[in-house]
N, CA, C and O of each residue as an XYZ file, in Angstrom:
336
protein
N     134.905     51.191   -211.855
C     135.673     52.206   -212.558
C     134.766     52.864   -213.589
O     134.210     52.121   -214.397
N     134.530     54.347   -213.660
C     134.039     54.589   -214.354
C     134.106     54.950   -215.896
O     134.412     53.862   -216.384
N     133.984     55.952   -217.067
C     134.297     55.815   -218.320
C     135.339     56.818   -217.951
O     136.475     56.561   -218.350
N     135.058     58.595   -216.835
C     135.978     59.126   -216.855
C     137.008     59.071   -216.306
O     137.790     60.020   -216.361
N     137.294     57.907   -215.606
C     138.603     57.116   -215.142
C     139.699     56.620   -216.742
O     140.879     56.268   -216.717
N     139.239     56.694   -217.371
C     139.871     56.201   -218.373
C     140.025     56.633   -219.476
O     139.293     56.479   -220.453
N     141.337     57.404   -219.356
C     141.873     58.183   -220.374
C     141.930     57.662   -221.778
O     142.062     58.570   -222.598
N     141.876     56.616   -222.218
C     141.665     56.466   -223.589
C     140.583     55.772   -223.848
O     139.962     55.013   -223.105
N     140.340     56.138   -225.191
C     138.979     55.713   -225.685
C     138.582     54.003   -226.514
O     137.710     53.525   -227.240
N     139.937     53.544   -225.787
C     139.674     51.566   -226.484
C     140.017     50.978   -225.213
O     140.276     49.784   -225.063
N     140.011     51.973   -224.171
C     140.791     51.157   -222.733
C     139.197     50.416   -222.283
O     139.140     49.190   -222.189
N     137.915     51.298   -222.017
C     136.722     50.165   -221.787
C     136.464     48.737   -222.403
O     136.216     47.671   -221.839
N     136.581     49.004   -223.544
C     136.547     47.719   -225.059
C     137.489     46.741   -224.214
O     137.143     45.767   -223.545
N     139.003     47.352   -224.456
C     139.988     46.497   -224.072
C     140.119     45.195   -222.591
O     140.655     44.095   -222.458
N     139.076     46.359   -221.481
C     139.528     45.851   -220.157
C     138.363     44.897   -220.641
O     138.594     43.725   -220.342
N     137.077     45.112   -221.364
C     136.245     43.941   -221.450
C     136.528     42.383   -222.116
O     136.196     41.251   -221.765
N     137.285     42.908   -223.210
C     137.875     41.775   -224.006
C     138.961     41.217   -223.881
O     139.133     40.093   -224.353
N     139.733     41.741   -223.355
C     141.373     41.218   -222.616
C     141.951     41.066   -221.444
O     142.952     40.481   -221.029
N     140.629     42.089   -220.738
C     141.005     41.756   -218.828
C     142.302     42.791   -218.413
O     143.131     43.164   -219.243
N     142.318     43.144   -217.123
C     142.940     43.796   -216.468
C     144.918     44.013   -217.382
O     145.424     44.871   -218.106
N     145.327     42.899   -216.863
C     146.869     42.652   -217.169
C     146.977     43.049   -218.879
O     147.855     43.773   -219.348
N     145.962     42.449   -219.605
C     146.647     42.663   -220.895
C     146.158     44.685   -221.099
O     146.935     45.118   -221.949
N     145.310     45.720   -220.657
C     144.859     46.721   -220.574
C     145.971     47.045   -220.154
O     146.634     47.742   -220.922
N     146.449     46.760   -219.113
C     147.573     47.596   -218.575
C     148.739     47.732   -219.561
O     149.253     48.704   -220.116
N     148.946     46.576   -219.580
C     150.488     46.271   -221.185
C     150.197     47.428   -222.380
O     151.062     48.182   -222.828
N     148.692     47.394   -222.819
C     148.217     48.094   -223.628
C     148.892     49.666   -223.150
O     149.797     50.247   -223.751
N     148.247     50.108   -222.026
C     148.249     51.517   -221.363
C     149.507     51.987   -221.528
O     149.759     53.137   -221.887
N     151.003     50.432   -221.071
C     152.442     51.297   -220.933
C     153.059     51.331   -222.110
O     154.173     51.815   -222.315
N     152.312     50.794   -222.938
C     152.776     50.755   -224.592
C     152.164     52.012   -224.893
O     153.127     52.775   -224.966
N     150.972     52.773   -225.142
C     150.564     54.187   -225.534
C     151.461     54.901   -224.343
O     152.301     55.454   -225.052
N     151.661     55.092   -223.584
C     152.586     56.012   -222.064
C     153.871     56.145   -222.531
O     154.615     57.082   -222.245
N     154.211     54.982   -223.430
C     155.592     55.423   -224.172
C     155.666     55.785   -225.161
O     156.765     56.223   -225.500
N     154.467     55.798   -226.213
C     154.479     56.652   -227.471
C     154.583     57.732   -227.336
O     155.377     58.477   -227.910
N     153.402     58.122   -226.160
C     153.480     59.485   -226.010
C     154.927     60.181   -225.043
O     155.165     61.387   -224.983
N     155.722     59.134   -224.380
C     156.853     59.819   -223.725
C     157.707     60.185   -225.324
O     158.155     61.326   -225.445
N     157.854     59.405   -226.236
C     158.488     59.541   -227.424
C     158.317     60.439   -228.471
O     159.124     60.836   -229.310
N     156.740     60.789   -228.234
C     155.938     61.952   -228.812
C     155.640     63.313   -227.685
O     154.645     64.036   -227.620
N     156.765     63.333   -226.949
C     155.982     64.773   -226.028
C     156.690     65.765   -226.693
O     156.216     66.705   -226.054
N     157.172     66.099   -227.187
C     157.375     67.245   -227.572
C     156.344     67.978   -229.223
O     156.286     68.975   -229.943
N     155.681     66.524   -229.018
C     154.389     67.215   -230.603
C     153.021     66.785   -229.974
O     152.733     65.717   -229.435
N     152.380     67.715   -230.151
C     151.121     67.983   -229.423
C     149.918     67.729   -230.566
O     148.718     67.994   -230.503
N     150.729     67.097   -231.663
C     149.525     66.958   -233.137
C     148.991     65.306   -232.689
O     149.658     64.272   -232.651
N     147.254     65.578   -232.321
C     146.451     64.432   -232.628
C     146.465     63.500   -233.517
O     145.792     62.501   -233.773
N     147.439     64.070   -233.970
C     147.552     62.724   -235.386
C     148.854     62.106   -235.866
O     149.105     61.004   -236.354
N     149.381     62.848   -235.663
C     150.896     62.380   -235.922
C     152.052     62.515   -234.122
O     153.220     62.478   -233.733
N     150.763     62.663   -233.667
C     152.131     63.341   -231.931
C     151.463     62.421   -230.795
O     150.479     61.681   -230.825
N     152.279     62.716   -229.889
C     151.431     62.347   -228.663
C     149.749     62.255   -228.090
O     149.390     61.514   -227.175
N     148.939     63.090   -228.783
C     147.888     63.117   -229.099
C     147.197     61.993   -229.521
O     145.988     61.899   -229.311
N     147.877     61.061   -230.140
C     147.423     59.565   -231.080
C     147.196     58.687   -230.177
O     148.106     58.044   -229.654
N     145.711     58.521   -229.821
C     145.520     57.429   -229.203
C     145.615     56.042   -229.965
O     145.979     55.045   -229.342
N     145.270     55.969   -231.389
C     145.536     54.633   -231.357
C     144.214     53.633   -231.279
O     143.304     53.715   -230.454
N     144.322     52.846   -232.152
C     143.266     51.912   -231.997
C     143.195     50.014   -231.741
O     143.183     49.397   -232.807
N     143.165     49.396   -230.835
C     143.545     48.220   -230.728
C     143.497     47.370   -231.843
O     142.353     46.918   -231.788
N     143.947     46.970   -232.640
C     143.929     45.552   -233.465
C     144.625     44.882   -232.818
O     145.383     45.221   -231.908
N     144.305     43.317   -233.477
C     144.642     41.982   -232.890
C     145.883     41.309   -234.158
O     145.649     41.429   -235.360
N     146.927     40.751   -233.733
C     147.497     39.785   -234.592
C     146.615     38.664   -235.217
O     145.445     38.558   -234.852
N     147.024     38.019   -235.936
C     146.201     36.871   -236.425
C     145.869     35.820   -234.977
O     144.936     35.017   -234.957
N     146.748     36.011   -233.934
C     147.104     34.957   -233.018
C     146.173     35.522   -231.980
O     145.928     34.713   -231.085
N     145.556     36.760   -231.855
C     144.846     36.964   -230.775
C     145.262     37.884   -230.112
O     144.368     38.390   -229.434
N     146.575     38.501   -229.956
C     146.976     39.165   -229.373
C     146.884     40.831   -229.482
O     147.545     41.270   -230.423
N     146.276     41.703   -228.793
C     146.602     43.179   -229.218
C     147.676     44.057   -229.542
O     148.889     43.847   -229.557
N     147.147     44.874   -229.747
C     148.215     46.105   -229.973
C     147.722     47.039   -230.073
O     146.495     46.997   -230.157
N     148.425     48.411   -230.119
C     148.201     49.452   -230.580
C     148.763     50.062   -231.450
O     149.895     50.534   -231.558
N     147.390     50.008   -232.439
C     148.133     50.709   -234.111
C     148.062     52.197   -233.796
O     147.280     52.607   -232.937
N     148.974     53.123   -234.569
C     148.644     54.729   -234.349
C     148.390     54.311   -235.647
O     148.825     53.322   -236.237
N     147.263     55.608   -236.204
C     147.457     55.252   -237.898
C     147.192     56.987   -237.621
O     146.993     57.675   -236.620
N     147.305     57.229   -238.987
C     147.527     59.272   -239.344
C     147.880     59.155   -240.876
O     148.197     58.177   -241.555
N     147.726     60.418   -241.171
C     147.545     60.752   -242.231
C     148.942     61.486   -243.536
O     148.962     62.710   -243.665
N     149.510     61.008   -243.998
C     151.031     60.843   -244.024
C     150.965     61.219   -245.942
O     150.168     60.691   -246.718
N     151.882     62.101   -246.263
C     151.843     62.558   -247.638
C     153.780     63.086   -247.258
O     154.377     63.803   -246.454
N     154.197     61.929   -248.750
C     155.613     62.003   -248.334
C     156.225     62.293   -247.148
O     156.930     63.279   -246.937
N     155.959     61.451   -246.399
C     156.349     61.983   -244.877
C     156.108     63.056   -243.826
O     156.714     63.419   -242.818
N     155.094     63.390   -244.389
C     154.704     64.665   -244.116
C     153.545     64.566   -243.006
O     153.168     63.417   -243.234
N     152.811     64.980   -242.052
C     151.694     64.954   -241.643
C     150.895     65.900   -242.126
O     151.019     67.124   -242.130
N     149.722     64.916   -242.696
C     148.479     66.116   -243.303
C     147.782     67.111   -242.447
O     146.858     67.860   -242.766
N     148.380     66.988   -241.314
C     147.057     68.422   -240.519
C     148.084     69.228   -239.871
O     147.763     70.398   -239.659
N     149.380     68.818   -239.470
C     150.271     69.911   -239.004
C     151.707     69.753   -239.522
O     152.577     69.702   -238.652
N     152.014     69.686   -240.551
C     153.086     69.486   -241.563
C     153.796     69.006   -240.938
O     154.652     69.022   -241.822
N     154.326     68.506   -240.082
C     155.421     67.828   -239.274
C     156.077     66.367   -239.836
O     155.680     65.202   -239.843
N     157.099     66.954   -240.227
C     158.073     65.755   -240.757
C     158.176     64.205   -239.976
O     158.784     64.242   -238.906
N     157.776     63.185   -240.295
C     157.767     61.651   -239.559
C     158.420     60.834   -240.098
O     158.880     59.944   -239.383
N     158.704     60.815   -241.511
C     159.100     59.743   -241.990
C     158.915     58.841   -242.283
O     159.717     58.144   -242.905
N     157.474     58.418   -241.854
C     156.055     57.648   -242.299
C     155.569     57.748   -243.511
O     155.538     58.933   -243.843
N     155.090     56.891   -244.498
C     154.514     56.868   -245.772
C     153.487     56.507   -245.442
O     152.598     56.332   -246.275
């Protein structure tokens, strides 16, 4: 598989350090942010947010979105979130 097989940019990292099954879990967890985020097209606060893997204390991944948030606000396309 190559790098442009793979639409996000922690999915190589991931398939190396967690293997196939847990990449995938990863993949349908961002596939539903962004089904939840399609109607905002902002890289930072929208569907756009890829997201970066951290681990629980226990080992386990996830995907954090992190962005840039001023009273709820998004700093690059004002869009209301509700996020602090």
């Amino acid at each position: 598989m190559g790098d442009l097989d793979m639409p996000y940019k922690w999915e190589k990292e991931s398939l190396q350090k967690y293997g196939e099954q847990v990449t995938q879990n990863l993949i349908a967890g961002q596939r539903r942010y962004e089904e939840q985020h399609k109607d905002n097209d902002c890289k930072h606060c929208g569907k756009g947010n890829e997201g970066a893997i951290i681990e629980w204390g226990n080992g386990n991944p996830f995907i954090m979105h992190y962005g840039l948030w001023s009273n709820g606000r998004c700093e690059f396309c004002g869009r209301y979130s509700g996020a602090n």
